[in-house]
CSV table of C-alpha atoms in Angstrom, one decimal:
chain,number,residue,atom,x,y,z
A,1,UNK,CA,53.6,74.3,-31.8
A,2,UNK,CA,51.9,71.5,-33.8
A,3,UNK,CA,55.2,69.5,-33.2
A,4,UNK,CA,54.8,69.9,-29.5
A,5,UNK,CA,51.5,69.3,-29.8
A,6,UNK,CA,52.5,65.6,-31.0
A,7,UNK,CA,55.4,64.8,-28.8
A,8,UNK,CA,53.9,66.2,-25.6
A,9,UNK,CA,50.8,63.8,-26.5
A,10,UNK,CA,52.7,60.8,-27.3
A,11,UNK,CA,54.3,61.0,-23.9
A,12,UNK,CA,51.1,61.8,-22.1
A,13,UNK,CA,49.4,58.6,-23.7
A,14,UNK,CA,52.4,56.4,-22.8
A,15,UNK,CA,52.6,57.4,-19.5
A,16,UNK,CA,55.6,59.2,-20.1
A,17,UNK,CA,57.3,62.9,-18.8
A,18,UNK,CA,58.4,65.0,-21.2
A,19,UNK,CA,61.8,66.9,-20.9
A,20,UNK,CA,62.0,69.4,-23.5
A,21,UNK,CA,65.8,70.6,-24.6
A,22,UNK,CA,65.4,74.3,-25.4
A,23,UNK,CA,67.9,75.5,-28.4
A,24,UNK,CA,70.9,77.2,-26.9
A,25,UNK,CA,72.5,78.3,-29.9
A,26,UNK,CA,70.3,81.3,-30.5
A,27,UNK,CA,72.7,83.7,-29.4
A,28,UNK,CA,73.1,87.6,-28.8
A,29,UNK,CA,76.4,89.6,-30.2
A,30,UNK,CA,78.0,88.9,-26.9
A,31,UNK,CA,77.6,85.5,-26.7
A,32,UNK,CA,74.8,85.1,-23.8
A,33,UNK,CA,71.7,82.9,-24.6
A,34,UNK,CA,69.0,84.6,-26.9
A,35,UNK,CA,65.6,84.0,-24.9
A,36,UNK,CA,62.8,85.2,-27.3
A,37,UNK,CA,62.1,82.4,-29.0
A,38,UNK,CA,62.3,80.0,-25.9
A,39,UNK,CA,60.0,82.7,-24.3
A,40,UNK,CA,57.6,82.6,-26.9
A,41,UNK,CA,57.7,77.8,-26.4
A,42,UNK,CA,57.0,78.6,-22.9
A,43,UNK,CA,53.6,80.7,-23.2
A,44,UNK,CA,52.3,78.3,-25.5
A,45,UNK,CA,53.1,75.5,-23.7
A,46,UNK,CA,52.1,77.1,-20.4
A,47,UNK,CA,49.0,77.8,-22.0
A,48,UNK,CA,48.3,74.5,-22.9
A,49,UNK,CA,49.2,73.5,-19.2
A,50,UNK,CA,51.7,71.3,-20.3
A,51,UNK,CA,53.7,69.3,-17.4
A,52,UNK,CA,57.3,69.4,-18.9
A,53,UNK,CA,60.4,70.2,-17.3
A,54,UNK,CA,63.0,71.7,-19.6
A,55,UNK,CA,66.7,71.8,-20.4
A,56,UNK,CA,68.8,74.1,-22.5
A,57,UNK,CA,71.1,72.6,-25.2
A,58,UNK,CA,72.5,69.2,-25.7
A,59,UNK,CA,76.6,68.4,-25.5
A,60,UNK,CA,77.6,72.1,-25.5
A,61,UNK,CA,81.2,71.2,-25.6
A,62,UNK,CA,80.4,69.8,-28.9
A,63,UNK,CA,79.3,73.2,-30.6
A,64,UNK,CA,82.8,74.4,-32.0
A,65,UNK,CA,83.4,71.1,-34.0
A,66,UNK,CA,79.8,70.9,-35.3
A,67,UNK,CA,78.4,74.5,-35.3
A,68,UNK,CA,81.4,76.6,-35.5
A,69,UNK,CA,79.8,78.5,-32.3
A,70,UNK,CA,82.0,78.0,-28.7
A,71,UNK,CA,80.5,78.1,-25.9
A,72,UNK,CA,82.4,77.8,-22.4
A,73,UNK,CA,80.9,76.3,-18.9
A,74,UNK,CA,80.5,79.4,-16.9
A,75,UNK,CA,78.4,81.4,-20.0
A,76,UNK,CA,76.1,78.0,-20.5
A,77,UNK,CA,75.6,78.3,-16.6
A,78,UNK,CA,74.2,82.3,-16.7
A,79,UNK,CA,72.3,80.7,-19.3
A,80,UNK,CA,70.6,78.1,-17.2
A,81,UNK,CA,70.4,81.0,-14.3
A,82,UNK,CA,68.6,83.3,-16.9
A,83,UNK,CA,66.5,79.9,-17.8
A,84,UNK,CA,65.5,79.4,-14.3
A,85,UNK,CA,64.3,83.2,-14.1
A,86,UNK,CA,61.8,82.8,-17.2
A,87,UNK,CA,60.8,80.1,-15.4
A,88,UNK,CA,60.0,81.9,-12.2
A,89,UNK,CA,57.7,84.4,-14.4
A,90,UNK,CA,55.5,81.8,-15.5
A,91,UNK,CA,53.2,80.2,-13.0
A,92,UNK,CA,52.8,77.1,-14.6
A,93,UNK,CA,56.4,76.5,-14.8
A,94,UNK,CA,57.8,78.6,-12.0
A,95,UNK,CA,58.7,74.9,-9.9
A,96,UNK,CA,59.4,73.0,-13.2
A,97,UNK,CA,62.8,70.8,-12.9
A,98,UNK,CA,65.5,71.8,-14.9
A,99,UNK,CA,68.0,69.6,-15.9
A,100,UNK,CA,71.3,70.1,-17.3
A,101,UNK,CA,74.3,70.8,-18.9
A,102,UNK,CA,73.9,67.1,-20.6
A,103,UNK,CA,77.4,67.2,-21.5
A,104,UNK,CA,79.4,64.7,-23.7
A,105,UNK,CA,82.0,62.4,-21.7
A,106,UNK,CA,84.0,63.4,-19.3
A,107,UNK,CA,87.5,64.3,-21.2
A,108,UNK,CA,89.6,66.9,-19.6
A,109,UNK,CA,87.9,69.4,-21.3
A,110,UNK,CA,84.3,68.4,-21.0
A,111,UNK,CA,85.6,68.5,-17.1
A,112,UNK,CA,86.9,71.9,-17.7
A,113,UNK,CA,83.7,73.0,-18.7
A,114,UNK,CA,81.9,70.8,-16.2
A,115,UNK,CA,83.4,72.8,-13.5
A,116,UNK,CA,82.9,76.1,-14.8
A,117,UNK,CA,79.2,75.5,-15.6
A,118,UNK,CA,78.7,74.2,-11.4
A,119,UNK,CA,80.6,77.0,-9.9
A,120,UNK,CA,78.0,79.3,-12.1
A,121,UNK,CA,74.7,76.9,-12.0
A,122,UNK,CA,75.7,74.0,-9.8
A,123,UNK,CA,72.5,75.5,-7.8
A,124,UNK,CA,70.4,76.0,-10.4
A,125,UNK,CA,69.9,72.6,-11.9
A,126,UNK,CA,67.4,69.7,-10.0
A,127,UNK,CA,69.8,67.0,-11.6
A,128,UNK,CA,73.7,67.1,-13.4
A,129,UNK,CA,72.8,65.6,-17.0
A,130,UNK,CA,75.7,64.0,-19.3
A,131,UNK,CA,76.1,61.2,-22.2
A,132,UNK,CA,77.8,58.5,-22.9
A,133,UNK,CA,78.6,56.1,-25.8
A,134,UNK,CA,80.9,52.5,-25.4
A,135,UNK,CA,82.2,52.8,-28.8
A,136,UNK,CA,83.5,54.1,-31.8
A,137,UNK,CA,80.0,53.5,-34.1
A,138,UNK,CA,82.2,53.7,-36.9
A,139,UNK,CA,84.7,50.7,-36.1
A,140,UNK,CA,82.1,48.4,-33.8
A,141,UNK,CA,81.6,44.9,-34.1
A,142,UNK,CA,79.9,42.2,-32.6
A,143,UNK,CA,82.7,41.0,-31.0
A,144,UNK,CA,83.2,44.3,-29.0
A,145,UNK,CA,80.0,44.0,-27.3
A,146,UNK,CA,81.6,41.5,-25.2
A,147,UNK,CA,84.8,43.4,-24.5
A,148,UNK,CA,85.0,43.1,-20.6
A,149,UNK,CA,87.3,46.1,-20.8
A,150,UNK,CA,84.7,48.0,-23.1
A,151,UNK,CA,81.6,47.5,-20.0
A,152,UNK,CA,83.8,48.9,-17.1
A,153,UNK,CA,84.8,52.3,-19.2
A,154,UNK,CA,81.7,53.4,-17.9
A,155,UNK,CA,82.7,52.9,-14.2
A,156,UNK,CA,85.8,55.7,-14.8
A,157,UNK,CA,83.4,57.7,-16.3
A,158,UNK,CA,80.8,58.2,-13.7
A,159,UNK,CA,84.0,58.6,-10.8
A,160,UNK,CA,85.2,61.9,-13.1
A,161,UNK,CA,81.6,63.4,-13.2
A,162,UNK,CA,80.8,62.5,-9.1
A,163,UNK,CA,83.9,64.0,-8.3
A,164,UNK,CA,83.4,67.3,-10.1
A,165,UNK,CA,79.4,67.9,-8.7
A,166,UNK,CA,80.1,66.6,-5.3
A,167,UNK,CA,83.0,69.8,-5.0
A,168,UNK,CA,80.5,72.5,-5.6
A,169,UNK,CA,77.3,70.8,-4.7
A,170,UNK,CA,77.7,68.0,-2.5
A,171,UNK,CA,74.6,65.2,-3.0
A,172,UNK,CA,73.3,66.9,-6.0
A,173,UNK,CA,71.7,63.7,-8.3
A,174,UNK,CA,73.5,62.7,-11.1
A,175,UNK,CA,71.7,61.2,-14.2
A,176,UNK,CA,73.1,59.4,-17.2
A,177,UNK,CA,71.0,61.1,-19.8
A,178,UNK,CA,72.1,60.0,-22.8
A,179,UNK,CA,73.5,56.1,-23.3
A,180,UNK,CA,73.9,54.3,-26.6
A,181,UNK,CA,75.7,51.3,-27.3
A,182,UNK,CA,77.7,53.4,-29.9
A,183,UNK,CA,77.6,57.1,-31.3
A,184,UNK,CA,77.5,58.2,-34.4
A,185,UNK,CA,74.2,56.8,-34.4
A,186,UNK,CA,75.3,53.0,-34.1
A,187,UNK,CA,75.8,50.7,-36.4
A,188,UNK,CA,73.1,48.6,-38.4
A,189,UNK,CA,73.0,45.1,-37.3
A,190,UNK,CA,75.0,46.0,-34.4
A,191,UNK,CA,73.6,48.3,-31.8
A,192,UNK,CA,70.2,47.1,-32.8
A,193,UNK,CA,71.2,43.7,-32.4
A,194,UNK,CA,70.9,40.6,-29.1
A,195,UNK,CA,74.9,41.4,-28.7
A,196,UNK,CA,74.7,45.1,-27.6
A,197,UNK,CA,72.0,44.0,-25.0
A,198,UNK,CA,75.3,43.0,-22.7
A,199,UNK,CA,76.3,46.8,-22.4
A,200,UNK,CA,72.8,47.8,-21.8
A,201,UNK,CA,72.3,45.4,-19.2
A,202,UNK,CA,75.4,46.4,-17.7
A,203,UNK,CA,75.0,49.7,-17.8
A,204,UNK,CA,71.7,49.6,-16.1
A,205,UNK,CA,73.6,47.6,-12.8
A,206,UNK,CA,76.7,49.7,-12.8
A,207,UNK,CA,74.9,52.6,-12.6
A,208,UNK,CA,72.3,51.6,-10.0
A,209,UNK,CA,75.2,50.6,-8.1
A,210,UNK,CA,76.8,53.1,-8.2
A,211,UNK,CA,73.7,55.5,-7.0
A,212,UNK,CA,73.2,56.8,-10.3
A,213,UNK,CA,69.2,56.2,-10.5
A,214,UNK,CA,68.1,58.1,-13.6
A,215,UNK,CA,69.0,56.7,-17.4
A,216,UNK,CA,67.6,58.2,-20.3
A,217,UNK,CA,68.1,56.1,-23.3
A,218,UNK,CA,69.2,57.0,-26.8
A,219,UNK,CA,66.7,56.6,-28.7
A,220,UNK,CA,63.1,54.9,-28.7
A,221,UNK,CA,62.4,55.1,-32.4
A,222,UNK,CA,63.8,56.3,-36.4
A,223,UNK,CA,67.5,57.8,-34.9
A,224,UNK,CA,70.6,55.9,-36.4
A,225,UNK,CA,70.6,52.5,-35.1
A,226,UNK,CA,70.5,52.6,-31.1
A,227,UNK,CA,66.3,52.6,-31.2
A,228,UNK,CA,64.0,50.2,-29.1
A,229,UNK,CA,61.8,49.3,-31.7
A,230,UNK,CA,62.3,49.0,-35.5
A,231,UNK,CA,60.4,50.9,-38.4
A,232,UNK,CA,57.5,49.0,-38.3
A,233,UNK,CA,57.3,49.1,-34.5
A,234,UNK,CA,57.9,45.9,-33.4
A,235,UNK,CA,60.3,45.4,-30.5
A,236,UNK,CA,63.9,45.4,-30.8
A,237,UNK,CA,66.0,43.2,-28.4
A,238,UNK,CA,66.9,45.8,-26.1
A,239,UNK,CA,63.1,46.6,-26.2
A,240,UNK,CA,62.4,42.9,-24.7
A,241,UNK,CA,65.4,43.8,-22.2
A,242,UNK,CA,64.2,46.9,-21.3
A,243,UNK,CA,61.0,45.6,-20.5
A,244,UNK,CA,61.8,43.1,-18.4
A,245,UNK,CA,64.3,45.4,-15.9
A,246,UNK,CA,61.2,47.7,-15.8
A,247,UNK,CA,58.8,44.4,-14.7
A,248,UNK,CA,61.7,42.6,-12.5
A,249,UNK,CA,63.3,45.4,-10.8
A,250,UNK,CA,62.7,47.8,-8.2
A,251,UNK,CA,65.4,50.5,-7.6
A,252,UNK,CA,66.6,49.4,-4.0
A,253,UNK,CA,70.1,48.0,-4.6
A,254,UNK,CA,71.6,45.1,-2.6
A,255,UNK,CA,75.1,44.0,-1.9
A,256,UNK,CA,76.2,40.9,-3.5
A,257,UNK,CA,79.3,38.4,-2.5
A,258,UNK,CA,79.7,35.2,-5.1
A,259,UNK,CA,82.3,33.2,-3.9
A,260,UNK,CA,84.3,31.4,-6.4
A,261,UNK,CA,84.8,34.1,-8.4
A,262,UNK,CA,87.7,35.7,-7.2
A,263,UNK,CA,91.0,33.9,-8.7
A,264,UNK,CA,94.6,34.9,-7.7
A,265,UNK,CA,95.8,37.5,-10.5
A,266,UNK,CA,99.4,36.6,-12.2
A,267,UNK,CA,101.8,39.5,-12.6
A,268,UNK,CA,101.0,41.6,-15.8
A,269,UNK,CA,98.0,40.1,-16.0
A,270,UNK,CA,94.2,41.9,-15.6
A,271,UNK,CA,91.1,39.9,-14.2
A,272,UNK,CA,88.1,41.1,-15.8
A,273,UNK,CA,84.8,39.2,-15.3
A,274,UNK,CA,82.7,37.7,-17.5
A,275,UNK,CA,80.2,36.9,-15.2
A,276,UNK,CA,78.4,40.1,-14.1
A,277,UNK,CA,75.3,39.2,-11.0
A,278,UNK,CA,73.6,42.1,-9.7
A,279,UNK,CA,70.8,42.1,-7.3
A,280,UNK,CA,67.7,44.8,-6.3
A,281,UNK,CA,64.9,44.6,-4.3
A,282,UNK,CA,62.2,43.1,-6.8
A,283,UNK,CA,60.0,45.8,-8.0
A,284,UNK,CA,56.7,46.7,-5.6
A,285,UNK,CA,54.7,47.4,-9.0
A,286,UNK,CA,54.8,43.2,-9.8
A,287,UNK,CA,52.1,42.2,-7.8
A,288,UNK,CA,52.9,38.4,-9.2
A,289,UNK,CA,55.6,38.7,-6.0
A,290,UNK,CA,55.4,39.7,-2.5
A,291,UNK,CA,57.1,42.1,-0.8
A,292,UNK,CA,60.3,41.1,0.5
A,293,UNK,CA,61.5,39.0,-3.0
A,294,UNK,CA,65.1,39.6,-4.4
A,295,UNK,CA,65.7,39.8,-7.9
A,296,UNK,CA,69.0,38.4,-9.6
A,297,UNK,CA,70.1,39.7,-13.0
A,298,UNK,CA,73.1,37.8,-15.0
A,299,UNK,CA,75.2,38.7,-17.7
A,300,UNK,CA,77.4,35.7,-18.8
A,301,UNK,CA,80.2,36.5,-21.4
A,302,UNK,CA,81.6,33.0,-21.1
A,303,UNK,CA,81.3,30.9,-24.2
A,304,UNK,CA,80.4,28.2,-21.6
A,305,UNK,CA,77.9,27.6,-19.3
A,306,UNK,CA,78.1,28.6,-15.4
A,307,UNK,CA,76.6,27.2,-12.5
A,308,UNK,CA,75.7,29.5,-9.4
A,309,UNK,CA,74.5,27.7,-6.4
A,310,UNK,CA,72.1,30.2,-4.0
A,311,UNK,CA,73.3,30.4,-0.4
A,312,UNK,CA,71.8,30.9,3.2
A,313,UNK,CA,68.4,32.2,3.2
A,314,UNK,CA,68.2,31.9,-0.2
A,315,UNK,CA,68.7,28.0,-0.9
A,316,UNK,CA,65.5,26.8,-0.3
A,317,UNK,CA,63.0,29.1,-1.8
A,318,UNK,CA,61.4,29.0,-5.2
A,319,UNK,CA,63.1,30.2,-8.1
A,320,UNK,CA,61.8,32.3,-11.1
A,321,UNK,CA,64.2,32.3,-13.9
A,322,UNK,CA,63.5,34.6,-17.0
A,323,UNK,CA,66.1,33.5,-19.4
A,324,UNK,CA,66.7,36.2,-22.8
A,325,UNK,CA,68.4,34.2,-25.9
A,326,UNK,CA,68.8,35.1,-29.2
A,327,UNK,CA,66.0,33.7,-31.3
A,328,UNK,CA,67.2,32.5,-35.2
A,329,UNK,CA,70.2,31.4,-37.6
A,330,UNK,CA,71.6,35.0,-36.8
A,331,UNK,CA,72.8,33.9,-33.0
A,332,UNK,CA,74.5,37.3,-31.7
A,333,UNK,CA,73.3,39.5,-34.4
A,334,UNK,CA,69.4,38.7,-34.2
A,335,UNK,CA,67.4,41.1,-33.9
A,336,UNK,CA,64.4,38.5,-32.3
A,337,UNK,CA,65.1,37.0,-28.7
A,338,UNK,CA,63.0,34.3,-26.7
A,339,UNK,CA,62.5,34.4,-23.0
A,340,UNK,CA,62.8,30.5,-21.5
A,341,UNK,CA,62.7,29.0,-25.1
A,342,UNK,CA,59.6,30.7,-26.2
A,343,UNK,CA,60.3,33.8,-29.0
A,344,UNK,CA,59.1,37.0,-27.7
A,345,UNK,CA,56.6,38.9,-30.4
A,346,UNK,CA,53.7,41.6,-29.7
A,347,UNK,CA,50.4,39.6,-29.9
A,348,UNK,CA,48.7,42.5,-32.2
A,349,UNK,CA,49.2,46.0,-32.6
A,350,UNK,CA,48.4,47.0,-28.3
A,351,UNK,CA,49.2,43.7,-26.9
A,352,UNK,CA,52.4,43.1,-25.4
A,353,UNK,CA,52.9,38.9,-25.3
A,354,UNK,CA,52.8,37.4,-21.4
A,355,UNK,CA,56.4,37.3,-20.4
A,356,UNK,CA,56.1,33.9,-18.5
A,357,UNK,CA,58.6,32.6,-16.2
A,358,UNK,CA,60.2,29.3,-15.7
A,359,UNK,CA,59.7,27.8,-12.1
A,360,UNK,CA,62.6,26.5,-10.4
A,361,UNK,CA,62.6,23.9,-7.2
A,362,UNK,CA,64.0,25.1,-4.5
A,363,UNK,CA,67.2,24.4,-3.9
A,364,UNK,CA,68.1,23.7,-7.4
A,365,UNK,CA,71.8,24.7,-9.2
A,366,UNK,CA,70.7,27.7,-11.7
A,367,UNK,CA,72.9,26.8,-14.5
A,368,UNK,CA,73.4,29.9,-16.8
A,369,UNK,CA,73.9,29.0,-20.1
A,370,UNK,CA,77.0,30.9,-22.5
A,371,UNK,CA,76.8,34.3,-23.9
A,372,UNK,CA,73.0,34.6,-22.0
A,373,UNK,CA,71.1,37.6,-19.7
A,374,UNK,CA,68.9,36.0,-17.5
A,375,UNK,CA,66.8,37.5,-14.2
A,376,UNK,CA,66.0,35.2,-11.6
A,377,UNK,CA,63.4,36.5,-8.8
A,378,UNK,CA,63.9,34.3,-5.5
A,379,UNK,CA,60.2,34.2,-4.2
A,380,UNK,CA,59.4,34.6,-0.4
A,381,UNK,CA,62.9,35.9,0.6
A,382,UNK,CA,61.2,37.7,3.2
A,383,UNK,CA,64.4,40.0,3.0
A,384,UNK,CA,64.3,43.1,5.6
A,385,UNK,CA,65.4,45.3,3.1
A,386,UNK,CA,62.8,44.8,1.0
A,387,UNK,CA,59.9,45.3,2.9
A,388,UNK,CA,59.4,48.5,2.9
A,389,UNK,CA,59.7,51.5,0.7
């Protein structure tokens, strides 16, 4: 109780909801979900009229290898429909969101159990939850945070698990609900590092794009190396990155043609790209920008720098560019960045810094310098999609 006391409060201060994974590995002689003690959660945090909605279990194909317990799709899914029904019994909770399985990725027989958990509880869940991690945390280094091949195993990925929930529950959301750079915790000067900021950044446009518009990130502080902010709380790059997505972006996504780009593929040969554009409505919570602006977001994995020239209705307005580089001798590994020159540090213990932009003429060439992330919100696009909510 005094644990839930803590974490519920924490997220209520911060602004934050609070999805609570119930333990699924209590379990009766025949193998179905032991409710007692999840029962007994419930009325105390009903009493405390607690707003949480609630899972059960966290990459249950996992459970053989690391618990010696096996679980199979289709029991997890009477679990989540005896869940559901403990729900129902308690007033506080009886229309709390469940969410779930949160399985690991998609291999055939994390499909397998996929399919036998929707067939079961397709119904039953408000969202399909599942993980993913890039890479091997054991065998990572810097250099594979740039991996072209590496950012677009995600793409496969979220293909395998549409597929599956669109068969038994057609237009059911999906949510990514567990991302880190790489498992096993990451990697010390690594995953906490500028470098994996290119996967997150990706990850965060891929999805979006691909109408995944939930992304629960692994973790925010003290688990294995993947955290937003280091021991002593100050922010970690991906914090900085984070932060500025959250300011920058709203969650209406816009199509996107670059010409130039495309180059006629040789036989046996594979174009990836190393430059990565993405565009979204600018988010209605910045009231620095009107309704209607267009927000840019660049990855460049070149070690040279680019030059993107904005076309039609967008040559000739204002440009704000918000420019993330690695701050220090430690180039790709720093764990400090600076936005437009400037390094980024929290002014005291509550005071995040001012994230200031640099203004661009209209009409001028953004040049993108090598191995960068960079936003750049076109001001006063006017742009019909943007609008409105």
């Amino acid at each position: 109780a005094r644990s839930l006391d803590k974490l519920y409060n924490f997220a209520d201060c911060s602004g934050l909801h609070l999805i609570f994974a119930l333990n699924a590995l209590r379990r009766n002689p025949n193998n179905s979900w032991n409710s007692s003690n999840a029962l007994s959660l419930l009325k105390y945090s009903a009493s405390k009229k607690y707003n949480i909605s609630w899972e059960l279990g966290n990459e249950p194909n996992n459970y053989r290898t690391l618990m010696g317990r096996s679980v199979n799709g289709s029991q997890l899914g009477k679990d989540y429909t005896q869940l559901r029904s403990l729900l129902q019994l308690i007033r506080t909770y009886s229309r709390a969101h469940l969410y779930g399985p949160n399985i690991g990725r998609p291999r055939k027989n994390v499909i397998a159990f996929l399919e036998g958990f929707m067939k079961v509880a397709g119904g039953t869940v408000d969202a399909v939850t599942w993980q993913h991690y890039y890479i091997d945390g054991r065998v990572a280094k810097v250099t594979d945070f740039l991996k072209t091949r590496l950012l677009d195993t995600l793409s496969d990925q979220i293909r395998k698990i549409q597929k599956v929930v669109n068969t038994y529950t057609p237009g059911k959301k999906i949510w990514l609900e567990g991302v880190g750079m790489t498992s096993a915790g990451g990697m010390n000067n690594l995953s906490d590092s500028y470098a994996a900021g290119f996967l997150w950044l990706n990850t965060l446009g891929l999805l979006a794009s691909q109408g995944i518009d939930v992304v629960v990130r692994h973790s925010f502080l003290d688990h294995g190396h993947n955290h937003l902010v280091d021991q002593n709380f100050n922010p970690l790059p991906d914090y900085w990155l984070s932060l500025l997505y959250k300011r920058l972006i709203g969650p209406k996504v816009l199509a996107i043609h670059v010409a130039g780009l495309q180059r006629k593929p040789r036989p046996g040969r594979v174009i990836r790209d190393k430059l990565r554009i993405y565009a979204h409505c600018t988010s209605y919570h910045n009231h620095n920008y009107v309704r209607g602006s267009i927000t840019l977001y660049i990855i460049n994995l070149h070690r040279s720098r680019k030059k993107i020239k904005l076309a039609g209705t967008l040559r000739d307005k204002i440009v704000h560019q918000y420019l993330l580089q690695p701050y220090g001798k430690d180039g790709l590994h720093s764990k400090s960045v600076q936005l437009n020159g400037q390094p980024l540090a929290m002014v005291d213990d509550g005071t995040l810094p001012e994230l200031k932009p640099r203004p661009l003429r209209a009409g001028r060439t953004l040049v993108i310098p090598p191995l960068t992330m960079s936003f750049y919100v076109v001001k006063n696009v006017n742009a019909l999609a943007c609008r409105y909510r």
